[in-house]
Tab-separated table of C-alpha atoms in Angstrom:
chain	number	residue	atom	x	y	z
A	1	MET	CA	-6.829	24.064	-5.314
A	2	THR	CA	-9.434	23.409	-2.611
A	3	HIS	CA	-11.608	20.324	-2.849
A	4	SER	CA	-15.007	21.703	-1.894
A	5	GLY	CA	-18.113	19.771	-0.967
A	6	ALA	CA	-16.986	16.422	-2.381
A	7	THR	CA	-14.733	13.517	-1.553
A	8	PRO	CA	-11.150	14.702	-2.193
A	9	ALA	CA	-9.333	13.424	-5.254
A	10	LEU	CA	-6.389	11.296	-4.134
A	11	GLU	CA	-3.306	10.057	-5.964
A	12	HIS	CA	-1.876	6.570	-5.565
A	13	SER	CA	1.843	6.366	-6.307
A	14	PHE	CA	2.416	3.741	-3.585
A	15	ALA	CA	-0.456	1.631	-4.909
A	16	ASP	CA	1.315	1.693	-8.300
A	17	LEU	CA	4.170	-0.331	-6.798
A	18	PRO	CA	4.113	-4.153	-7.241
A	19	GLU	CA	1.394	-5.944	-5.297
A	20	ARG	CA	3.830	-7.590	-2.879
A	21	PHE	CA	4.332	-4.178	-1.244
A	22	TYR	CA	0.791	-4.114	0.182
A	23	ARG	CA	-2.637	-5.701	0.375
A	24	ALA	CA	-5.530	-3.825	-1.212
A	25	LEU	CA	-8.570	-3.523	1.046
A	26	ALA	CA	-11.146	-0.976	2.109
A	27	PRO	CA	-11.714	0.299	5.649
A	28	THR	CA	-14.347	-1.533	7.682
A	29	PRO	CA	-17.379	0.741	8.203
A	30	VAL	CA	-18.322	1.781	11.743
A	31	ALA	CA	-21.736	2.023	13.397
A	32	ALA	CA	-22.224	5.745	13.946
A	33	PRO	CA	-19.344	8.053	12.997
A	34	GLY	CA	-19.283	11.417	14.707
A	35	PRO	CA	-16.931	14.399	14.371
A	36	ILE	CA	-14.508	15.188	17.204
A	37	ARG	CA	-12.130	17.703	15.651
A	38	VAL	CA	-10.932	18.779	12.206
A	39	ASN	CA	-7.503	20.395	11.885
A	40	ARG	CA	-8.604	23.380	9.825
A	41	ALA	CA	-5.169	24.883	9.258
A	42	LEU	CA	-3.779	21.557	8.040
A	43	ALA	CA	-6.824	20.951	5.851
A	44	LYS	CA	-6.269	24.321	4.177
A	45	SER	CA	-2.583	23.537	3.522
A	46	LEU	CA	-3.672	20.301	1.833
A	47	GLY	CA	-6.326	22.007	-0.286
A	48	LEU	CA	-9.167	20.361	1.627
A	49	ASP	CA	-12.497	21.889	2.587
A	50	ALA	CA	-12.571	21.820	6.413
A	51	ASP	CA	-16.314	22.489	6.532
A	52	TRP	CA	-16.938	19.470	4.331
A	53	LEU	CA	-14.605	17.315	6.458
A	54	ALA	CA	-16.681	18.288	9.526
A	55	SER	CA	-19.969	17.546	7.749
A	56	GLU	CA	-21.868	14.279	7.921
A	57	ALA	CA	-20.477	13.206	4.535
A	58	GLY	CA	-16.924	14.226	5.456
A	59	THR	CA	-17.122	12.453	8.807
A	60	ALA	CA	-18.321	9.277	7.107
A	61	TRP	CA	-15.332	9.436	4.739
A	62	LEU	CA	-12.854	10.062	7.595
A	63	ALA	CA	-14.316	7.099	9.489
A	64	GLY	CA	-13.877	4.807	6.473
A	65	ASN	CA	-17.609	4.372	5.870
A	66	THR	CA	-17.432	5.746	2.336
A	67	VAL	CA	-14.758	5.073	-0.252
A	68	ALA	CA	-14.452	7.318	-3.291
A	69	PRO	CA	-14.754	5.667	-6.716
A	70	ASN	CA	-11.145	6.554	-7.614
A	71	SER	CA	-9.756	5.354	-4.284
A	72	ARG	CA	-7.270	2.488	-3.938
A	73	PRO	CA	-7.052	1.873	-0.162
A	74	LEU	CA	-4.414	-0.528	1.112
A	75	ALA	CA	-2.433	-1.840	4.070
A	76	ALA	CA	1.342	-1.744	3.630
A	77	ALA	CA	3.761	-4.615	4.272
A	78	TYR	CA	6.783	-4.209	6.519
A	79	ALA	CA	8.892	-6.052	9.070
A	80	GLY	CA	10.763	-4.708	12.106
A	81	HIS	CA	13.020	-5.165	15.069
A	82	GLN	CA	10.792	-4.861	18.146
A	83	PHE	CA	12.745	-4.360	21.383
A	84	GLY	CA	15.762	-5.785	19.546
A	85	SER	CA	14.092	-8.953	18.205
A	86	PHE	CA	13.352	-9.298	14.512
A	87	ASN	CA	9.804	-9.973	13.336
A	88	PRO	CA	9.850	-10.668	9.588
A	89	GLN	CA	6.172	-9.883	9.036
A	90	LEU	CA	4.377	-7.001	10.718
A	91	GLY	CA	2.530	-4.673	8.315
A	92	ASP	CA	-0.321	-2.253	8.901
A	93	GLY	CA	-2.487	-4.027	11.457
A	94	ARG	CA	-5.077	-1.309	12.008
A	95	ALA	CA	-4.177	1.426	9.539
A	96	ILE	CA	-5.299	1.832	5.937
A	97	LEU	CA	-3.685	4.180	3.442
A	98	LEU	CA	-6.372	5.997	1.451
A	99	GLY	CA	-3.968	7.658	-0.945
A	100	GLU	CA	-1.921	10.816	-1.374
A	101	LEU	CA	-2.558	14.549	-1.266
A	102	HIS	CA	-0.284	17.512	-1.925
A	103	TRP	CA	0.839	20.320	0.361
A	104	ASP	CA	0.313	23.791	-1.015
A	105	ASP	CA	4.056	23.748	-1.851
A	106	GLY	CA	3.647	20.614	-3.975
A	107	ARG	CA	5.047	17.949	-1.625
A	108	ARG	CA	3.261	14.600	-1.755
A	109	MET	CA	1.660	13.455	1.509
A	110	ASP	CA	0.033	10.190	2.617
A	111	LEU	CA	-3.460	10.171	4.087
A	112	GLN	CA	-3.984	7.179	6.359
A	113	LEU	CA	-6.847	6.129	8.618
A	114	LYS	CA	-5.613	4.652	11.903
A	115	GLY	CA	-8.122	2.353	13.617
A	116	ALA	CA	-9.907	1.621	10.322
A	117	GLY	CA	-10.436	-2.112	10.804
A	118	ARG	CA	-8.742	-5.467	10.373
A	119	THR	CA	-6.112	-6.137	7.736
A	120	ALA	CA	-4.027	-9.143	6.702
A	121	TRP	CA	-1.530	-8.104	9.404
A	122	SER	CA	-3.882	-7.571	12.341
A	123	ARG	CA	-2.441	-10.691	14.047
A	124	GLY	CA	-5.674	-11.564	15.798
A	125	GLY	CA	-6.472	-7.953	16.737
A	126	ASP	CA	-9.666	-6.091	15.903
A	127	GLY	CA	-7.951	-3.372	13.826
A	128	ARG	CA	-9.636	-0.693	15.915
A	129	SER	CA	-8.386	2.058	18.213
A	130	PRO	CA	-9.815	3.203	21.522
A	131	LEU	CA	-10.546	6.913	21.778
A	132	GLY	CA	-7.610	7.595	24.144
A	133	PRO	CA	-4.734	6.814	21.763
A	134	VAL	CA	-6.403	8.831	19.005
A	135	LEU	CA	-6.664	11.893	21.241
A	136	ARG	CA	-3.094	11.398	22.515
A	137	GLU	CA	-1.683	11.244	18.994
A	138	TYR	CA	-3.715	14.289	17.904
A	139	ILE	CA	-2.488	16.367	20.865
A	140	VAL	CA	1.167	15.334	20.819
A	141	SER	CA	1.790	15.124	17.072
A	142	GLU	CA	0.341	18.587	16.508
A	143	ALA	CA	2.352	19.995	19.421
A	144	MET	CA	5.526	18.430	18.013
A	145	ALA	CA	4.910	19.920	14.566
A	146	THR	CA	4.321	23.356	16.111
A	147	LEU	CA	7.581	23.015	18.065
A	148	GLY	CA	9.443	22.433	14.806
A	149	VAL	CA	9.934	18.677	15.174
A	150	PRO	CA	9.327	16.748	11.932
A	151	SER	CA	6.200	14.719	12.610
A	152	THR	CA	3.197	12.977	11.178
A	153	ARG	CA	0.158	15.229	11.509
A	154	ALA	CA	-3.422	14.836	12.691
A	155	LEU	CA	-5.964	15.909	10.071
A	156	ALA	CA	-9.046	14.816	12.022
A	157	ALA	CA	-10.380	12.620	14.781
A	158	VAL	CA	-13.795	10.956	14.543
A	159	SER	CA	-15.717	8.742	16.941
A	160	THR	CA	-17.060	5.410	15.724
A	161	GLY	CA	-20.123	4.887	17.911
A	162	GLU	CA	-18.763	1.422	18.688
A	163	PRO	CA	-17.066	0.013	21.783
A	164	VAL	CA	-13.500	-1.278	21.654
A	165	PHE	CA	-12.646	-3.985	24.159
A	166	ARG	CA	-9.244	-3.804	25.875
A	167	GLU	CA	-8.916	-4.124	29.664
A	168	ARG	CA	-12.464	-2.746	29.636
A	169	SER	CA	-14.998	-1.503	27.133
A	170	LEU	CA	-13.851	1.828	25.664
A	171	PRO	CA	-15.304	4.187	23.073
A	172	GLY	CA	-13.743	3.747	19.627
A	173	ALA	CA	-12.270	6.366	17.320
A	174	VAL	CA	-10.376	6.785	14.044
A	175	LEU	CA	-7.482	9.176	13.429
A	176	ALA	CA	-6.928	10.601	9.959
A	177	ARG	CA	-3.138	10.884	9.839
A	178	VAL	CA	-1.012	12.760	7.316
A	179	ALA	CA	2.647	11.853	6.727
A	180	ALA	CA	5.340	12.617	4.184
A	181	SER	CA	5.077	8.859	3.691
A	182	HIS	CA	4.782	5.743	5.841
A	183	LEU	CA	8.004	4.175	4.509
A	184	ARG	CA	9.922	2.710	7.443
A	185	ILE	CA	13.237	1.059	8.125
A	186	GLY	CA	11.074	-2.045	8.527
A	187	SER	CA	9.829	-1.621	4.934
A	188	PHE	CA	13.359	-2.394	3.732
A	189	GLU	CA	13.872	-5.140	6.312
A	190	PHE	CA	10.736	-6.884	4.977
A	191	PHE	CA	12.230	-7.399	1.531
A	192	ALA	CA	15.792	-7.959	2.728
A	193	ALA	CA	14.537	-10.856	4.870
A	194	ARG	CA	12.962	-12.341	1.725
A	195	LYS	CA	16.148	-11.787	-0.309
A	196	ASP	CA	14.024	-9.787	-2.780
A	197	LYS	CA	16.700	-7.609	-4.370
A	198	GLU	CA	14.363	-6.309	-7.057
A	199	ALA	CA	11.894	-5.032	-4.446
A	200	LEU	CA	14.729	-3.345	-2.529
A	201	GLU	CA	15.844	-1.543	-5.698
A	202	ILE	CA	12.282	-0.420	-6.422
A	203	LEU	CA	11.854	0.776	-2.836
A	204	VAL	CA	15.154	2.684	-2.894
A	205	ARG	CA	14.146	4.552	-6.059
A	206	TYR	CA	10.642	5.259	-4.774
A	207	THR	CA	11.872	6.522	-1.393
A	208	LEU	CA	14.476	8.805	-2.970
A	209	GLU	CA	11.923	10.275	-5.341
A	210	ARG	CA	9.512	10.856	-2.446
A	211	HIS	CA	11.917	12.305	0.109
A	212	TYR	CA	15.339	13.065	-1.331
A	213	PRO	CA	14.788	13.799	-5.044
A	214	GLU	CA	18.046	15.748	-5.250
A	215	GLN	CA	19.845	12.447	-4.528
A	216	ALA	CA	17.865	10.304	-6.948
A	217	GLU	CA	20.252	10.564	-9.892
A	218	GLY	CA	23.478	9.703	-8.046
A	219	GLU	CA	25.694	6.786	-9.033
A	220	ASN	CA	24.815	4.796	-5.885
A	221	PRO	CA	21.120	5.407	-5.016
A	222	ALA	CA	21.088	3.016	-2.054
A	223	LEU	CA	24.072	4.728	-0.450
A	224	ALA	CA	22.509	8.141	-1.082
A	225	LEU	CA	19.334	6.955	0.638
A	226	LEU	CA	21.245	5.552	3.626
A	227	GLU	CA	23.250	8.765	4.054
A	228	SER	CA	20.076	10.882	3.773
A	229	ALA	CA	18.269	8.756	6.348
A	230	ILE	CA	21.236	9.071	8.747
A	231	ARG	CA	21.204	12.868	8.432
A	232	SER	CA	17.468	13.116	8.997
A	233	GLN	CA	17.481	10.755	11.993
A	234	ALA	CA	20.428	12.520	13.644
A	235	SER	CA	18.564	15.814	13.355
A	236	LEU	CA	15.250	14.319	14.525
A	237	ILE	CA	16.582	12.587	17.639
A	238	SER	CA	18.518	15.704	18.663
A	239	ARG	CA	15.218	17.624	18.622
A	240	TRP	CA	13.570	14.988	20.796
A	241	GLN	CA	16.377	15.221	23.334
A	242	LEU	CA	16.254	19.041	23.397
A	243	LEU	CA	12.569	18.945	24.333
A	244	GLY	CA	12.733	16.096	26.842
A	245	PHE	CA	10.551	13.978	24.575
A	246	ILE	CA	10.576	10.212	25.102
A	247	HIS	CA	9.214	8.211	22.185
A	248	GLY	CA	8.813	4.987	24.105
A	249	VAL	CA	8.844	2.436	21.301
A	250	MET	CA	11.734	3.053	18.898
A	251	ASN	CA	11.331	-0.184	17.006
A	252	THR	CA	12.573	-0.140	13.405
A	253	ASP	CA	8.981	-0.326	12.130
A	254	ASN	CA	8.383	3.014	13.893
A	255	MET	CA	11.289	4.883	12.282
A	256	LEU	CA	10.350	6.668	9.056
A	257	LEU	CA	12.766	7.200	6.171
A	258	SER	CA	11.451	10.763	5.866
A	259	GLY	CA	12.865	11.656	9.293
A	260	GLU	CA	9.405	12.338	10.762
A	261	THR	CA	8.264	11.191	14.204
A	262	ILE	CA	5.575	8.504	14.021
A	263	ASP	CA	3.645	6.399	16.526
A	264	TYR	CA	2.641	8.406	19.567
A	265	GLY	CA	1.603	5.403	21.668
A	266	PRO	CA	3.569	5.240	24.915
A	267	CYS	CA	5.279	8.606	24.326
A	268	ALA	CA	5.614	11.360	26.929
A	269	PHE	CA	7.461	14.556	27.741
A	270	MET	CA	9.690	14.361	30.773
A	271	ASP	CA	8.706	16.456	33.805
A	272	ALA	CA	11.438	16.142	36.472
A	273	PHE	CA	14.782	15.596	34.733
A	274	ASN	CA	16.067	12.042	34.974
A	275	PRO	CA	18.051	10.610	32.064
A	276	ASP	CA	16.803	7.097	32.871
A	277	THR	CA	13.139	8.051	32.499
A	278	VAL	CA	10.950	5.404	30.836
A	279	PHE	CA	7.203	5.713	30.317
A	280	SER	CA	6.266	2.735	28.163
A	281	SER	CA	4.470	0.093	30.212
A	282	ILE	CA	6.159	-2.672	28.191
A	283	ASP	CA	9.738	-1.331	28.295
A	284	HIS	CA	10.740	-3.266	31.387
A	285	ALA	CA	14.509	-3.111	30.745
A	286	GLY	CA	14.617	0.603	29.878
A	287	ARG	CA	15.806	-0.028	26.325
A	288	TYR	CA	14.046	3.122	25.117
A	289	ALA	CA	14.831	5.387	28.099
A	290	TYR	CA	15.524	9.058	27.380
A	291	ARG	CA	19.320	8.691	27.609
A	292	ASN	CA	19.280	5.683	25.244
A	293	GLN	CA	17.381	7.277	22.354
A	294	PRO	CA	20.428	8.569	20.397
A	295	GLY	CA	22.122	5.174	20.627
A	296	ILE	CA	18.969	3.281	19.666
A	297	ALA	CA	18.604	5.436	16.556
A	298	HIS	CA	22.186	4.488	15.685
A	299	TRP	CA	21.315	0.790	16.140
A	300	ASN	CA	18.203	1.165	13.997
A	301	LEU	CA	20.195	2.823	11.222
A	302	ALA	CA	22.602	-0.111	11.303
A	303	CYS	CA	19.566	-2.339	10.688
A	304	LEU	CA	18.676	-0.192	7.668
A	305	ALA	CA	22.245	-0.396	6.413
A	306	GLN	CA	22.209	-4.177	6.767
A	307	ALA	CA	18.948	-4.391	4.810
A	308	LEU	CA	20.478	-2.294	2.029
A	309	VAL	CA	23.680	-4.353	1.697
A	310	PRO	CA	22.354	-6.359	-1.318
A	311	VAL	CA	21.843	-3.139	-3.315
A	312	LEU	CA	24.791	-1.080	-2.049
A	313	HIS	CA	27.403	-2.913	-4.131
A	314	GLU	CA	27.683	-6.147	-6.129
A	315	ASP	CA	30.617	-7.189	-3.948
A	316	THR	CA	29.245	-7.981	-0.486
A	317	GLU	CA	32.467	-7.059	1.287
A	318	GLN	CA	32.515	-3.635	-0.348
A	319	ALA	CA	28.808	-3.192	0.334
A	320	VAL	CA	29.354	-3.852	4.052
A	321	ALA	CA	32.283	-1.407	4.101
A	322	LEU	CA	30.128	1.320	2.488
A	323	ALA	CA	27.314	0.637	4.946
A	324	GLN	CA	29.630	0.712	7.961
A	325	ALA	CA	31.338	3.939	6.867
A	326	ALA	CA	27.974	5.651	6.433
A	327	VAL	CA	26.548	4.484	9.772
A	328	ASP	CA	29.748	5.540	11.552
A	329	THR	CA	28.996	9.192	10.672
A	330	TYR	CA	25.803	9.189	12.757
A	331	GLY	CA	27.423	9.920	16.124
A	332	ASP	CA	29.161	13.091	14.986
A	333	GLN	CA	26.054	14.270	13.120
A	334	PHE	CA	23.860	13.783	16.178
A	335	LEU	CA	26.392	15.462	18.466
A	336	GLU	CA	26.669	18.466	16.147
A	337	ALA	CA	22.883	18.892	15.873
A	338	HIS	CA	22.343	18.432	19.612
A	339	THR	CA	25.145	20.825	20.529
A	340	GLU	CA	23.781	23.510	18.214
A	341	GLY	CA	20.354	23.111	19.789
A	342	LEU	CA	21.744	23.295	23.324
A	343	LYS	CA	23.690	26.431	22.463
A	344	ALA	CA	20.456	28.031	21.308
A	345	LYS	CA	18.709	27.066	24.558
A	346	LEU	CA	21.610	28.465	26.607
A	347	GLY	CA	22.129	31.634	24.573
A	348	LEU	CA	25.599	30.692	23.338
A	349	ALA	CA	26.464	31.996	19.884
A	350	GLU	CA	30.156	31.077	19.859
A	351	ASP	CA	32.075	27.876	20.566
A	352	ARG	CA	34.355	28.027	23.598
A	353	PRO	CA	36.461	25.275	25.202
A	354	GLU	CA	34.694	25.615	28.546
A	355	ASP	CA	31.189	25.096	27.095
A	356	ALA	CA	31.239	21.291	27.296
A	357	ALA	CA	31.868	21.389	31.073
A	358	LEU	CA	29.258	24.141	31.513
A	359	ILE	CA	26.625	22.008	29.764
A	360	GLU	CA	27.593	18.782	31.534
A	361	ASP	CA	27.470	20.504	34.920
A	362	LEU	CA	24.017	21.894	34.158
A	363	TYR	CA	22.643	18.447	33.344
A	364	THR	CA	24.235	16.982	36.480
A	365	LEU	CA	22.648	19.736	38.570
A	366	MET	CA	19.267	19.224	36.893
A	367	ALA	CA	19.375	15.503	37.601
A	368	ASN	CA	20.525	15.928	41.213
A	369	GLU	CA	17.752	18.420	41.936
A	370	ALA	CA	15.136	16.663	39.754
A	371	VAL	CA	14.074	20.040	38.375
A	372	ASP	CA	11.471	20.347	35.658
A	373	PHE	CA	13.196	19.932	32.275
A	374	THR	CA	11.043	22.361	30.283
A	375	LEU	CA	10.730	25.125	32.863
A	376	THR	CA	14.428	25.086	33.790
A	377	PHE	CA	15.427	26.054	30.263
A	378	ARG	CA	12.561	28.536	30.060
A	379	ARG	CA	13.710	30.154	33.308
A	380	LEU	CA	17.237	30.520	31.881
A	381	ALA	CA	15.729	32.500	29.011
A	382	ASP	CA	14.156	34.864	31.574
A	383	LEU	CA	17.519	35.289	33.287
A	384	ALA	CA	19.387	36.051	30.043
A	385	SER	CA	18.056	39.594	30.228
A	386	PRO	CA	16.048	39.921	33.462
A	387	ASP	CA	15.335	43.639	32.993
A	388	THR	CA	13.577	43.025	29.692
A	389	ALA	CA	11.869	39.679	30.348
A	390	GLY	CA	8.722	41.613	31.219
A	391	ASN	CA	5.482	39.684	31.002
A	392	GLN	CA	7.305	36.565	29.763
A	393	ASP	CA	9.089	36.070	33.108
A	394	CYS	CA	7.999	32.758	34.657
A	395	SER	CA	9.891	33.114	37.971
A	396	GLU	CA	6.652	33.131	39.949
A	397	LEU	CA	5.667	29.916	38.217
A	398	TYR	CA	9.002	28.132	38.600
A	399	PRO	CA	11.928	29.584	40.550
A	400	LEU	CA	15.187	27.638	40.335
A	401	PRO	CA	16.561	26.215	43.610
A	402	PRO	CA	19.459	28.064	45.365
A	403	SER	CA	21.835	25.236	44.441
A	404	PHE	CA	21.820	26.626	40.895
A	405	ASP	CA	23.374	29.955	41.940
A	406	PRO	CA	27.087	29.044	41.441
A	407	TRP	CA	26.345	27.555	38.013
A	408	LEU	CA	24.239	30.590	37.066
A	409	ALA	CA	27.156	32.883	37.951
A	410	ARG	CA	29.423	30.920	35.580
A	411	TRP	CA	26.797	30.993	32.853
A	412	ARG	CA	26.167	34.746	33.181
A	413	GLN	CA	29.898	35.360	32.925
A	414	ARG	CA	30.048	33.163	29.835
A	415	ILE	CA	27.219	34.861	27.911
A	416	ALA	CA	28.480	38.331	28.923
A	417	ALA	CA	31.709	37.564	27.067
A	418	GLU	CA	29.885	37.420	23.719
A	419	PRO	CA	29.186	40.500	21.575
A	420	VAL	CA	25.471	39.760	21.331
A	421	ASP	CA	22.684	42.129	22.385
A	422	SER	CA	21.075	40.670	25.513
A	423	GLN	CA	17.540	41.227	24.236
A	424	GLU	CA	18.315	39.490	20.955
A	425	ARG	CA	19.844	36.598	22.881
A	426	GLN	CA	16.813	36.351	25.111
A	427	ALA	CA	14.388	36.385	22.181
A	428	ALA	CA	16.325	33.544	20.545
A	429	MET	CA	16.336	31.583	23.814
A	430	TYR	CA	12.586	31.978	24.169
A	431	ARG	CA	12.154	30.565	20.648
A	432	ALA	CA	14.281	27.559	21.618
A	433	SER	CA	12.538	26.860	24.948
A	434	PRO	CA	8.746	26.550	25.041
A	435	ILE	CA	6.820	27.067	28.246
A	436	PHE	CA	3.831	24.935	27.205
A	437	ILE	CA	4.283	21.256	26.270
A	438	PRO	CA	1.796	18.355	26.253
A	439	ARG	CA	2.200	17.559	29.948
A	440	ASN	CA	1.426	13.922	30.625
A	441	HIS	CA	-1.076	14.665	33.369
A	442	LEU	CA	-2.946	17.121	31.127
A	443	VAL	CA	-3.056	14.654	28.236
A	444	GLU	CA	-4.323	11.915	30.562
A	445	ALA	CA	-6.932	14.267	32.070
A	446	ALA	CA	-8.188	15.200	28.599
A	447	ILE	CA	-8.403	11.527	27.625
A	448	ALA	CA	-10.207	10.600	30.854
A	449	ALA	CA	-12.763	13.395	30.445
A	450	ALA	CA	-13.555	12.333	26.884
A	451	THR	CA	-13.517	8.588	27.554
A	452	ASP	CA	-15.404	8.525	30.843
A	453	ARG	CA	-17.769	11.500	30.492
A	454	GLY	CA	-17.920	12.321	26.801
A	455	ASP	CA	-16.466	15.735	27.651
A	456	PHE	CA	-14.093	16.927	24.920
A	457	ALA	CA	-13.632	20.460	26.295
A	458	PRO	CA	-10.272	19.648	28.018
A	459	PHE	CA	-9.005	18.067	24.789
A	460	HIS	CA	-9.914	21.101	22.664
A	461	ALA	CA	-8.512	23.525	25.253
A	462	LEU	CA	-5.198	21.679	25.382
A	463	VAL	CA	-4.844	21.524	21.586
A	464	ASP	CA	-5.651	25.253	21.360
A	465	ARG	CA	-3.156	26.216	24.076
A	466	LEU	CA	-0.353	24.171	22.519
A	467	ALA	CA	-0.797	25.993	19.208
A	468	ASP	CA	1.381	28.745	20.738
A	469	PRO	CA	3.824	27.015	23.084
A	470	TRP	CA	6.157	29.996	23.585
A	471	THR	CA	3.984	32.874	24.783
A	472	TRP	CA	3.523	32.959	28.561
A	473	ARG	CA	0.169	34.118	29.883
A	474	PRO	CA	-0.407	33.905	33.666
A	475	GLU	CA	-4.060	32.949	33.178
A	476	ASP	CA	-2.824	29.750	31.503
A	477	ARG	CA	-0.529	28.751	34.369
A	478	ASP	CA	-2.284	25.402	34.861
A	479	PHE	CA	-1.139	24.372	31.366
A	480	ALA	CA	2.489	25.139	32.271
A	481	LEU	CA	2.786	23.828	35.829
A	482	PRO	CA	4.551	20.527	36.491
A	483	PRO	CA	2.261	17.866	37.923
A	484	ALA	CA	1.510	17.734	41.625
A	485	PRO	CA	2.591	14.421	43.209
A	486	GLU	CA	-0.905	12.972	42.880
A	487	GLN	CA	-1.040	14.014	39.189
A	488	GLN	CA	2.186	12.335	38.089
A	489	VAL	CA	1.938	9.851	35.245
A	490	HIS	CA	4.540	7.085	35.403
A	491	GLN	CA	3.359	4.774	32.621
A	492	THR	CA	1.812	5.220	29.209
A	493	PHE	CA	0.342	2.564	26.941
A	494	CYS	CA	0.349	1.916	23.215
A	495	GLY	CA	-3.395	1.304	22.989
A	496	THR	CA	-3.274	-1.516	20.444
C-alpha cells in the first residue's frame, strides 16, 4: 500500500512500552526546510510516495515542522560504554523517533529524524546536525546497504535554512533514517544499571518479537536474545573487515541488537592497507582501529551479557555461566564468517590446510606495500581468469607491484587445483570485491561542495555511482582511484 499525497500513517509499538523507556516530545521546527534528496527506491519499498516526500508538505514533515495527528514522537532512553567508560544516561540527544513503517515484505521499521532538535538527553547540545554529517551518513549507509552489509538506511535529507554553530557556522540539515529498530546494547545497560528487572524482561520480549521472532517462545528468552545478537554481530563485523570499513566509534550505544550498522560519524573506508588505521579524531589510543574491531565487538557483547544476567537465570552464578558460555562462542563465529568471506574474495571454494598461510602472507604483503585494500582484491578477481576479464579488467587503473608475483604464483596454483570453471570463479570474485566504495576524499569533497558553495552535484553523483559498486566503467575512473597524496583524509569527525 502506497501512502499518496498525505502524511504517512505510522505505527507506534515502541511508544506502547512503559514511559520510562523514552520521553515523548515533538521535533523542533526549523526556519526554512528545503529538499536535498529523497531515496525513491527505499520510499517505494516502504509504501511511501516519493513525489510527496519531495514536495513542500513532505519536506516540512521530514524536517519535523509538521507532526501528523496520529503521531507519537519520542526520544529513547539508553546508556552506554563510551571508549570503555560507562555512562549510565545517554539517550537520543538529537534524534526523534516518529514511529514505525513496514517494508513491502512486512518487516517493521523505525523512522527517525536525526538533527530534529533538543531532547531531555541533549546534554547541553543544540540537538541539531550540520549538513556534512547528514550527507556522510546518506552516502555511506546507502553504499553499505548496496554492498550487502546490514545497515540503517537514509530515506531523505533536508536542509533547515538555519545555521549550526560548531567550530564555525555551518548550514543545518536533518536526516530521515530508517532502521530495523534503534534498540542498542546500551538500551539494556540503561535498565541493568537501575536494577530494573521488569524493564529488562519487557525489553527482551520486545526485541525478540521485533528481530528474532522464531526465538521468542523458547524456554530462556534472554539467552535466546544474547545468542542471536552474538550471531548477528559476528556476521556484521566480518563484513566490515572484508570491505576495509572502519566504524570509528564502536561504543555500546552504537551497537544495534538487530545486527545493523548505525552511526556513520567518524567512519571511513581504508585506502592503503594498514591494520592499525584509525580515522576518528577522538580515538587517540586507537581503541577502534581496524584490527581491533572484532575484539571490540566481543567486548561489547560481554557488556550485553552482563546487562542480561538478572534475567538469564534466578541463580546469579548460573546466569553468569550461561552468559559466559554464550559470549565465548563469538570468536569462532566471527572467524568462520570472515574466513568464508575471504574465500569468496580469493576464489577459494574448498578448504585446504595451506589456505591460512596463503591468506596471512597476502595480508602481510599488502601491509608491507601499503597497497589499496579495495583495488587489490578487485585486481585479484581480474587475474582469476585474465582472458575473460574483458571490460572489467582494472589493471590500467591499479596494477599490483612486482613484489606480489611470488604470492600470485602460489595463489594461481591453488585455485587451479579446484574443479571450478574459471569464469564462474571470476564472476563470484567480482561480486565479493567492489571497485567503487565511498572513498574518504570523495565524501569530503562532496560535503565541502555542498557546505561551502551550496553545490550538491558531487553528492548526487557519488550516491548514483555507488548504487552499482561492482561494474567497472573507465569513464568513472575518478570514483575508483585511490586518493593522491594531497587528497588523503586522515581524520573524520562525529559532527555532534
